[in-house]
Amino acid sequence: MNARHGGCHCGRLAYEARFAKPLTDYTPRACDCGFCRKHGAAWLSDAGGSLVLRLRGDALFYRQGSGQAEFLACPHCAVLVMVTAEVAGMTYAAINARTLDDADRLAGEQPASPQKLAATEKMERWSQLWFADMKIVHVDD
Ligand SMILES: [Zn+2]
């Protein structure tokens, strides 16, 4: 497994993502919904990898659109770091590729339009594509 790090700008949200393949094999998905466009977010995940978020203090949680996914941003430096969704009791997540330390090694972004999918299609897609069983570890100052 290929362990990579990333997070927000000030360090309150820091993650370790493990990828099954070299970073050059991954194509971030630039979502065309209004929220992601305003952030310039492109999403990255590996269903065969793993993701742990180390959280110092609180994250800012936000739901929009169909409300099925929850976006996590830093309440201090305002960087949008990841998105999560609960499917059948498991937390799935994707990271904003722009928050990865080695983002320049990824393949080029491709457009994605999850807003065109029905609610059940989204859940099915995310549970197949996103990091499975994402964990949050709370870290004290
Ligand atoms: Zn921050």
CSV table of C-alpha atoms and ligand atoms in Angstrom, one decimal:
chain,number,residue,atom,x,y,z
A,1,MET,CA,0.0,0.0,0.0
A,2,ASN,CA,1.0,3.5,-0.9
A,3,ALA,CA,0.6,5.8,2.1
A,4,ARG,CA,0.0,9.5,1.3
A,5,HIS,CA,-0.8,12.5,3.4
A,6,GLY,CA,-2.8,15.6,3.0
A,7,GLY,CA,-5.3,17.8,4.8
A,8,CYS,CA,-6.3,21.4,5.3
A,9,HIS,CA,-4.0,24.4,5.2
A,10,CYS,CA,-3.6,24.9,9.0
A,11,GLY,CA,-3.3,21.3,10.0
A,12,ARG,CA,-6.4,20.8,12.1
A,13,LEU,CA,-7.7,18.2,9.5
A,14,ALA,CA,-4.9,15.9,8.5
A,15,TYR,CA,-5.4,12.5,6.8
A,16,GLU,CA,-3.4,9.5,5.8
A,17,ALA,CA,-4.8,7.8,2.6
A,18,ARG,CA,-3.5,4.5,1.5
A,19,PHE,CA,-3.7,3.6,-2.2
A,20,ALA,CA,-3.4,0.2,-3.9
A,21,LYS,CA,-1.8,1.7,-7.0
A,22,PRO,CA,0.7,4.5,-7.8
A,23,LEU,CA,-0.8,8.0,-7.7
A,24,THR,CA,-0.4,8.4,-11.4
A,25,ASP,CA,-3.1,5.8,-11.9
A,26,TYR,CA,-5.8,7.9,-10.2
A,27,THR,CA,-8.0,10.4,-12.0
A,28,PRO,CA,-9.8,12.9,-9.7
A,29,ARG,CA,-13.4,13.5,-10.4
A,30,ALA,CA,-14.3,17.2,-10.8
A,31,CYS,CA,-17.9,17.3,-9.6
A,32,ASP,CA,-20.1,19.7,-11.5
A,33,CYS,CA,-22.5,20.5,-8.7
A,34,GLY,CA,-22.8,24.2,-7.6
A,35,PHE,CA,-21.0,23.6,-4.2
A,36,CYS,CA,-18.0,21.6,-5.6
A,37,ARG,CA,-17.6,24.1,-8.5
A,38,LYS,CA,-17.3,27.0,-6.0
A,39,HIS,CA,-14.6,25.1,-4.2
A,40,GLY,CA,-12.9,23.8,-7.4
A,41,ALA,CA,-13.1,20.4,-5.7
A,42,ALA,CA,-12.1,17.2,-7.5
A,43,TRP,CA,-12.7,13.9,-5.6
A,44,LEU,CA,-10.3,11.1,-5.2
A,45,SER,CA,-10.8,7.7,-3.6
A,46,ASP,CA,-9.7,4.0,-3.7
A,47,ALA,CA,-12.2,1.3,-2.7
A,48,GLY,CA,-9.2,-1.0,-2.1
A,49,GLY,CA,-7.4,1.6,0.0
A,50,SER,CA,-8.0,3.1,3.4
A,51,LEU,CA,-8.4,6.5,5.0
A,52,VAL,CA,-7.9,7.9,8.5
A,53,LEU,CA,-8.6,11.5,9.4
A,54,ARG,CA,-6.8,13.0,12.4
A,55,LEU,CA,-9.0,15.8,13.6
A,56,ARG,CA,-7.7,18.5,16.0
A,57,GLY,CA,-10.8,20.2,17.4
A,58,ASP,CA,-13.9,20.2,15.3
A,59,ALA,CA,-14.6,19.9,11.6
A,60,LEU,CA,-17.2,22.0,9.8
A,61,PHE,CA,-19.9,19.7,8.5
A,62,TYR,CA,-22.1,20.7,5.6
A,63,ARG,CA,-24.8,19.0,3.6
A,64,GLN,CA,-26.3,20.3,0.4
A,65,GLY,CA,-28.0,19.1,-2.8
A,66,SER,CA,-29.7,15.8,-2.0
A,67,GLY,CA,-28.2,15.9,1.5
A,68,GLN,CA,-26.9,12.3,1.2
A,69,ALA,CA,-23.3,13.2,1.6
A,70,GLU,CA,-21.6,15.3,4.3
A,71,PHE,CA,-18.7,17.6,3.4
A,72,LEU,CA,-15.9,18.2,5.9
A,73,ALA,CA,-14.1,21.5,5.9
A,74,CYS,CA,-11.8,23.1,8.4
A,75,PRO,CA,-13.5,25.7,10.5
A,76,HIS,CA,-10.3,27.7,10.9
A,77,CYS,CA,-8.6,27.8,7.4
A,78,ALA,CA,-11.8,27.0,5.4
A,79,VAL,CA,-10.3,24.3,3.2
A,80,LEU,CA,-12.7,21.6,1.9
A,81,VAL,CA,-11.0,18.4,2.7
A,82,MET,CA,-13.3,15.4,2.2
A,83,VAL,CA,-16.8,14.1,1.7
A,84,THR,CA,-18.4,11.2,3.5
A,85,ALA,CA,-21.6,9.1,3.2
A,86,GLU,CA,-23.2,6.5,5.3
A,87,VAL,CA,-24.2,3.4,3.4
A,88,ALA,CA,-25.6,0.4,5.3
A,89,GLY,CA,-23.9,1.4,8.5
A,90,MET,CA,-20.5,2.0,7.0
A,91,THR,CA,-18.8,5.3,6.4
A,92,TYR,CA,-17.5,5.8,2.9
A,93,ALA,CA,-15.3,8.8,2.0
A,94,ALA,CA,-13.5,10.6,-0.8
A,95,ILE,CA,-10.8,13.2,-0.4
A,96,ASN,CA,-10.6,16.5,-2.2
A,97,ALA,CA,-7.6,15.8,-4.5
A,98,ARG,CA,-6.4,19.3,-4.1
A,99,THR,CA,-5.7,18.7,-0.4
A,100,LEU,CA,-3.3,15.8,-1.1
A,101,ASP,CA,0.4,16.7,-0.5
A,102,ASP,CA,1.4,15.0,-3.8
A,103,ALA,CA,-1.6,16.2,-5.8
A,104,ASP,CA,0.6,17.1,-8.8
A,105,ARG,CA,1.4,13.4,-9.3
A,106,LEU,CA,-2.2,12.4,-10.0
A,107,ALA,CA,-3.6,11.9,-13.5
A,108,GLY,CA,-5.6,14.8,-14.9
A,109,GLU,CA,-9.0,15.5,-13.6
A,110,GLN,CA,-12.1,14.3,-15.4
A,111,PRO,CA,-15.6,15.8,-15.1
A,112,ALA,CA,-18.3,13.9,-13.0
A,113,SER,CA,-21.9,14.7,-12.5
A,114,PRO,CA,-23.3,12.7,-9.5
A,115,GLN,CA,-26.2,15.2,-9.3
A,116,LYS,CA,-27.7,13.4,-12.3
A,117,LEU,CA,-27.9,10.1,-10.4
A,118,ALA,CA,-30.9,9.0,-8.4
A,119,ALA,CA,-30.5,8.7,-4.7
A,120,THR,CA,-30.0,4.9,-4.7
A,121,GLU,CA,-27.6,5.1,-7.6
A,122,LYS,CA,-25.4,7.6,-5.7
A,123,MET,CA,-25.2,5.3,-2.7
A,124,GLU,CA,-24.3,2.4,-4.9
A,125,ARG,CA,-21.7,4.3,-6.7
A,126,TRP,CA,-20.1,5.8,-3.6
A,127,SER,CA,-20.0,2.4,-1.9
A,128,GLN,CA,-18.1,1.0,-4.9
A,129,LEU,CA,-15.7,3.9,-5.5
A,130,TRP,CA,-15.0,5.6,-2.2
A,131,PHE,CA,-12.6,4.6,0.6
A,132,ALA,CA,-14.6,2.1,2.8
A,133,ASP,CA,-14.8,2.2,6.6
A,134,MET,CA,-13.2,5.6,6.9
A,135,LYS,CA,-12.0,6.4,10.4
A,136,ILE,CA,-11.8,9.7,12.4
A,137,VAL,CA,-9.2,9.9,15.2
A,138,HIS,CA,-9.6,12.9,17.5
A,139,VAL,CA,-6.3,14.4,18.5
A,140,ASP,CA,-5.7,16.6,21.5
A,141,ASP,CA,-3.7,19.8,21.3
B,1,ZN,ZN,-7.3,24.2,8.7
